[in-house]
Tab-separated table of C-alpha atoms and ligand atoms in Angstrom:
chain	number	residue	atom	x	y	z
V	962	UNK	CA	37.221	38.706	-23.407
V	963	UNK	CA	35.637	36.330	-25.952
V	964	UNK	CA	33.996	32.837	-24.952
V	965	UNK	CA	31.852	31.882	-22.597
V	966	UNK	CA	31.838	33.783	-19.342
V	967	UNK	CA	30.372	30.936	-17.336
V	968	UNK	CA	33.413	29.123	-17.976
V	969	UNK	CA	35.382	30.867	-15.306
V	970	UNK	CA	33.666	29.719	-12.266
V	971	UNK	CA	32.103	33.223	-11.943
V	972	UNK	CA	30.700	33.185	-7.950
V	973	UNK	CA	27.148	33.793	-7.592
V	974	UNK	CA	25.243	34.979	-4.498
V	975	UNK	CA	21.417	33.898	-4.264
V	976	UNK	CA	19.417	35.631	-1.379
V	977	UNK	CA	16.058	34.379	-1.368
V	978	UNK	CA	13.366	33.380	1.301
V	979	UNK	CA	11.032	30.700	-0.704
V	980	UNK	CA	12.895	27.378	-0.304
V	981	UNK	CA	11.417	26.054	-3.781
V	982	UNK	CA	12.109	29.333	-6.108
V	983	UNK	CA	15.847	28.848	-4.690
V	984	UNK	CA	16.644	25.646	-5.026
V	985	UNK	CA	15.366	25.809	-8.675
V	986	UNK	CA	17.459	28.905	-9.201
V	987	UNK	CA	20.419	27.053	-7.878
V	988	UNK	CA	20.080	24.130	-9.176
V	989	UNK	CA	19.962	26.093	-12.528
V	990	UNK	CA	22.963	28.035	-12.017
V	991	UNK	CA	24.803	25.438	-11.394
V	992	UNK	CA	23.864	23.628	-14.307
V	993	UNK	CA	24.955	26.823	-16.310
V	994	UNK	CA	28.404	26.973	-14.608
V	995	UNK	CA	28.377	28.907	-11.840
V	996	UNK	CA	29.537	28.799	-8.309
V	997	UNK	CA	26.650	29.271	-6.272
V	998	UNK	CA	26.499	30.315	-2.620
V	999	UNK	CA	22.772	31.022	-0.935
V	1000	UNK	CA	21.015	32.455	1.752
V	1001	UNK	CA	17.379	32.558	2.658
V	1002	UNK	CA	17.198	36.067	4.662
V	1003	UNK	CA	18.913	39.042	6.206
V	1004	UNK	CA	21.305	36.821	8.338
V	1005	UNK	CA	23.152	34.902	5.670
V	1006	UNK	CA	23.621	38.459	4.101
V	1007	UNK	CA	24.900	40.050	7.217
V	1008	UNK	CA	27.328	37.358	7.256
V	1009	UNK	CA	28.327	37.951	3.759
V	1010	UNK	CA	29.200	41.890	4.451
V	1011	UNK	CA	31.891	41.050	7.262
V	1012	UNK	CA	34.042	39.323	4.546
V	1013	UNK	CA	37.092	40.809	2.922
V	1014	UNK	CA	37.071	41.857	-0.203
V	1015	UNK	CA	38.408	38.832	-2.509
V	1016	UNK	CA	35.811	36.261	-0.899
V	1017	UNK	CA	32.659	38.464	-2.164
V	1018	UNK	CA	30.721	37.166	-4.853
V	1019	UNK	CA	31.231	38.242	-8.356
V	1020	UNK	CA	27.421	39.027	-8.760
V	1021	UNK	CA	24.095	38.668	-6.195
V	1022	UNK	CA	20.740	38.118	-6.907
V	1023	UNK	CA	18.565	39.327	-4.154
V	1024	UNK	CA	15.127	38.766	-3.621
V	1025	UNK	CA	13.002	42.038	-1.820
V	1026	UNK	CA	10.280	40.752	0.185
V	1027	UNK	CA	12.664	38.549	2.575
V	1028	UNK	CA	11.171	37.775	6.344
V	1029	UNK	CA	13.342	40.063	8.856
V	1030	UNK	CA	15.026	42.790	6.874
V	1031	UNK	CA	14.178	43.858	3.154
V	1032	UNK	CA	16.159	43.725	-0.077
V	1033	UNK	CA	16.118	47.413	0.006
V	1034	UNK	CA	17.811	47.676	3.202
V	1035	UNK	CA	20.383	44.768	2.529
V	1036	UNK	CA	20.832	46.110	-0.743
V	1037	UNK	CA	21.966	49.772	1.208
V	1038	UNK	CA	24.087	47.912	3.719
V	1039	UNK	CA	25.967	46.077	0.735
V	1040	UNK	CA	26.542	49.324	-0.965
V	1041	UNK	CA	27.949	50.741	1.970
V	1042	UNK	CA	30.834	48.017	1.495
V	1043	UNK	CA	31.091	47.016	-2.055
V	1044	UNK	CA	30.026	47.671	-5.820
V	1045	UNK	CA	29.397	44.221	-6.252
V	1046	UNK	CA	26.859	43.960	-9.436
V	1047	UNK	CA	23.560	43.466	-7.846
V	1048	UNK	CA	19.965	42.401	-9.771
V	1049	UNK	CA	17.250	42.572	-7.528
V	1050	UNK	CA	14.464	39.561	-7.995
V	1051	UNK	CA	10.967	40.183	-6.790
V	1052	UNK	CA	7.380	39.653	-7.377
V	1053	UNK	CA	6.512	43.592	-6.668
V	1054	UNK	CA	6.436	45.625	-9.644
V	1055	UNK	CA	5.795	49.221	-9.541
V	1056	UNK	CA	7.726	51.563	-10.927
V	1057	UNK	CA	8.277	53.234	-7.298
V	1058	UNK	CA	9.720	50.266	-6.235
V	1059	UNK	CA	11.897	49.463	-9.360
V	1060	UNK	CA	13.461	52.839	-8.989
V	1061	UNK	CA	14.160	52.466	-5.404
V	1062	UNK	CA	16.052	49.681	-6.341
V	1063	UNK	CA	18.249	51.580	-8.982
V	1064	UNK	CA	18.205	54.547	-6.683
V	1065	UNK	CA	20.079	52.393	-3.660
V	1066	UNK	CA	22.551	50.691	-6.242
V	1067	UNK	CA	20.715	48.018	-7.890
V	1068	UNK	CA	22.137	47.094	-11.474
V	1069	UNK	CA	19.287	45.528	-12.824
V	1070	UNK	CA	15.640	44.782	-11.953
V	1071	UNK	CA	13.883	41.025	-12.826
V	1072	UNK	CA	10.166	40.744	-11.768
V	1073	UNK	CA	8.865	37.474	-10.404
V	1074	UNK	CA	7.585	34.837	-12.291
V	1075	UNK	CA	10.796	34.987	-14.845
V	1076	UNK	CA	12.125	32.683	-16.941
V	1077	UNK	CA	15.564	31.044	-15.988
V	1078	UNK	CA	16.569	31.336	-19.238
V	1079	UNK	CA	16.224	35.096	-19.037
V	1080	UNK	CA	17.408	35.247	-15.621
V	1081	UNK	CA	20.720	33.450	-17.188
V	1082	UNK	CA	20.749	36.282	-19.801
V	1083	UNK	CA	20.385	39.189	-17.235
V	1084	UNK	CA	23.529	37.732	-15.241
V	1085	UNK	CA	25.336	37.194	-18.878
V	1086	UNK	CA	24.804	41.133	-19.911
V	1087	UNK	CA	25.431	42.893	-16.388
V	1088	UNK	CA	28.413	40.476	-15.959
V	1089	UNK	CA	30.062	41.286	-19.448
V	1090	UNK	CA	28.925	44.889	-18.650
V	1091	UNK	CA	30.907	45.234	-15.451
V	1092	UNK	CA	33.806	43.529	-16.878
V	1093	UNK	CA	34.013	46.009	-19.383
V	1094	UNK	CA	34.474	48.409	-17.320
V	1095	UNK	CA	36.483	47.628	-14.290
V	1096	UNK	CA	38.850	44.732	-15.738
V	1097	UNK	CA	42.234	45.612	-17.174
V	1098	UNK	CA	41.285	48.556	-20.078
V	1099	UNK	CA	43.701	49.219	-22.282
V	1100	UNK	CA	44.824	52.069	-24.520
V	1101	UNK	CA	47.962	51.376	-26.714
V	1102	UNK	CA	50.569	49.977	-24.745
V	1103	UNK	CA	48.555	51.168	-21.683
V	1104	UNK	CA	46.417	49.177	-19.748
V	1105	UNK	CA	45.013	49.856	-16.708
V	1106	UNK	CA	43.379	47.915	-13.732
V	1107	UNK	CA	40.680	50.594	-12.246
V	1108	UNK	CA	39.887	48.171	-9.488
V	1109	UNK	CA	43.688	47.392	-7.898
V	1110	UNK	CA	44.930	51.354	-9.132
V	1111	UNK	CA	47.224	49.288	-11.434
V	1112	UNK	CA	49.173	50.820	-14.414
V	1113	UNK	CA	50.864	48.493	-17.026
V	1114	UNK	CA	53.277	49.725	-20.031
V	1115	UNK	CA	53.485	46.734	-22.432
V	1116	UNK	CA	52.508	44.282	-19.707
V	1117	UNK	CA	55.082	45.539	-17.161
V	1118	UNK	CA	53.624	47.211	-14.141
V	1119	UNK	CA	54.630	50.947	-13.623
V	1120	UNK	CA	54.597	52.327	-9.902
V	1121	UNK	CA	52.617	55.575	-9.486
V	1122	UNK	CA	51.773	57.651	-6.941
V	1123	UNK	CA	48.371	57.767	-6.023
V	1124	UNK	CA	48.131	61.374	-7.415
V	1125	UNK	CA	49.894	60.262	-10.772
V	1126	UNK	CA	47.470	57.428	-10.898
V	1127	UNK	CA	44.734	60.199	-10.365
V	1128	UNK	CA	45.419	62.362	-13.215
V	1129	UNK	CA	46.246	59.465	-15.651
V	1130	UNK	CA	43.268	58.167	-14.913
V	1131	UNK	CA	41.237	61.163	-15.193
V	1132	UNK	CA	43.274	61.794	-18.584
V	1133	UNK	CA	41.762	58.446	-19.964
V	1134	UNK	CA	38.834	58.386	-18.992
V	1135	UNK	CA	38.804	61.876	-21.017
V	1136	UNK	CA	40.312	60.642	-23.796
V	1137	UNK	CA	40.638	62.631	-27.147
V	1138	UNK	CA	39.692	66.028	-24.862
V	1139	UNK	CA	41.486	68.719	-24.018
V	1140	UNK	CA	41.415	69.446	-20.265
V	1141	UNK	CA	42.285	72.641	-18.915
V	1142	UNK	CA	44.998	72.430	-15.955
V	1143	UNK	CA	42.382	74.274	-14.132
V	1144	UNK	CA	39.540	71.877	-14.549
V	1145	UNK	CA	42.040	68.914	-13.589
V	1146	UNK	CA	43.153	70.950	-10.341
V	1147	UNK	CA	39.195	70.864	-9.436
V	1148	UNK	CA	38.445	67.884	-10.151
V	1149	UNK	CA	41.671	66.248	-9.118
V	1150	UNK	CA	42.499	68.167	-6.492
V	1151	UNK	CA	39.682	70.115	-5.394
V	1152	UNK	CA	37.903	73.056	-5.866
V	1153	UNK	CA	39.527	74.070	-2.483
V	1154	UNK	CA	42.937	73.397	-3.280
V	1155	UNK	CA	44.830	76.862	-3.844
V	1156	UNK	CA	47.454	74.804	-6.106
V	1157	UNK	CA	48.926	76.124	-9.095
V	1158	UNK	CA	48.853	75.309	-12.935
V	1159	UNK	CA	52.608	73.709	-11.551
V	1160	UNK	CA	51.043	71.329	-9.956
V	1161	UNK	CA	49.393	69.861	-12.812
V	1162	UNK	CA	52.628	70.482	-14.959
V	1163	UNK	CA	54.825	68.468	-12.090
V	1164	UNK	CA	52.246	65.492	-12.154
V	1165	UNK	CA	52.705	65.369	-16.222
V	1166	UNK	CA	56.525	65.142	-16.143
V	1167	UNK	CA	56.689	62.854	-13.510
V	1168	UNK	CA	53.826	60.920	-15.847
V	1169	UNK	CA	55.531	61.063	-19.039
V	1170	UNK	CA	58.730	59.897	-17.636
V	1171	UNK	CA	57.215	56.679	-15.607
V	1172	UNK	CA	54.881	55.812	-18.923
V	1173	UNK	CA	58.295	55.733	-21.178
V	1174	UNK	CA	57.363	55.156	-24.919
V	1175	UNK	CA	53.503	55.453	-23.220
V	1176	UNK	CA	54.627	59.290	-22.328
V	1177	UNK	CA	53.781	60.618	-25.942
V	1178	UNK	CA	49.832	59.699	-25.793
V	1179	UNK	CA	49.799	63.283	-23.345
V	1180	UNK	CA	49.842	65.802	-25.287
V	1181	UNK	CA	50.430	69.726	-24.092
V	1182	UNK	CA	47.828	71.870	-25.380
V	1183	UNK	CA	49.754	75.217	-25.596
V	1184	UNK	CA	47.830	77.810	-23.448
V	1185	UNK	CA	45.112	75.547	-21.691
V	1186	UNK	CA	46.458	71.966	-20.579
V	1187	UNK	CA	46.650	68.307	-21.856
V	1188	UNK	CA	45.156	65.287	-23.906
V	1189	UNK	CA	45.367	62.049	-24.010
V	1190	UNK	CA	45.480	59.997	-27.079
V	1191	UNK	CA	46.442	56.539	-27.984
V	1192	UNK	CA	49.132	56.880	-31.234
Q	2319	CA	CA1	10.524	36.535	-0.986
């Protein structure tokens, strides 16, 4: 994931009311590479919440103080649909209303009058961020797509079902720890599932066998459960 990440016509969502501040953003961020797409209130974010999934933005920078409907409330009613990254742009400043923003799903917080520059770095760090985390991960032979539920072996997709996906998952993101087969059947299952340690073992086997040479990173922890670790 080296180079520059501007290079791959990364989509950018602008929501801001003052006609000047945007078209300078804009301008900018096109200048830098990006796709840009704006809207100057609540309405051309309404419209943006009715589309399916692949035509959302990769990232949207939305202004607060907008004339019909806040940032805060657009930001909710985006949340409610996707976990697009979101930095919120605005000229108020208190700490209240920075961690209103965080507390409804904002990623980061830039207060008005910023520097473009900076503004290009904020996009840069929450982009690379995000990537990092929900693009193809890999461990060993392993790699995983968190986003589509995807499992690859050594580049070859592996079918799962969605319960095998589920405790893979869980193993990685636990990697290197052992986890009980009862904590998996809470947290996997449910703390109101009356399943049995079987289940757990039924999901491995079925695991192991699907992830061929992959099948030796889970490990059986004699008397408690399972680990995973890349070897
Ligand atoms: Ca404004």
């Amino acid at each position: 994931m080296e180079g520059n990440i501007t290079q791959k016509s990364v989509k950018v969502f602008l929501v801001e009311d003052e006609d000047k501040l945007r078209s300078t953003i804009e301008e900018y961020l096109v200048m830098s590479g990006y796709v840009t797409e704006c809207a100057r209130d609540a309405d051309g974010v309404l419209g943006l919440l009715s589309r399916s999934e692949g035509e959302w933005p990769d990232l949207i920078l939305l202004d607060i103080m907008l004339p019909s409907m806040s940032g805060f409330e657009l930001l909710k009613q985006i949340r409610e649909k996707s976990e697009v990254p979101v930095i919120i742009l605005t000229a108020r400043c208190s700490e209240e209303d920075q961690l209103r923003g965080f507390a409804l799903g904002a990623d980061d917080y830039l207060v008005k009058p910023f520097l473009l520059s900076v503004l290009k770095a904020h996009i840069e760090a929450l982009l690379r961020r995000v990537n990092g985390n929900s693009r193809r991960k890999s461990y060993g032979i392993i790699s995983v797509d968190r986003e589509g539920h995807k499992v690859f072996v050594n580049g070859e997709e592996i079918i799962l079902t969605p319960k095998e996906y589920e405790v893979l998952n869980f193993l990685m993101i636990n990697e290197k720890i052992v986890l009980s087969r009862d904590r998996m059947l809470d947290e996997i299952w449910g703390v109101d599932y009356n399943g049995t340690d079987r289940s757990v073992d039924t999901i491995i086997k079925q695991l192991r066998l699907k992830l061929g040479d992959a099948g030796r990173y889970i490990d059986t922890i004699y008397g408690t459960g399972y680990r995973f670790e890349v070897k």
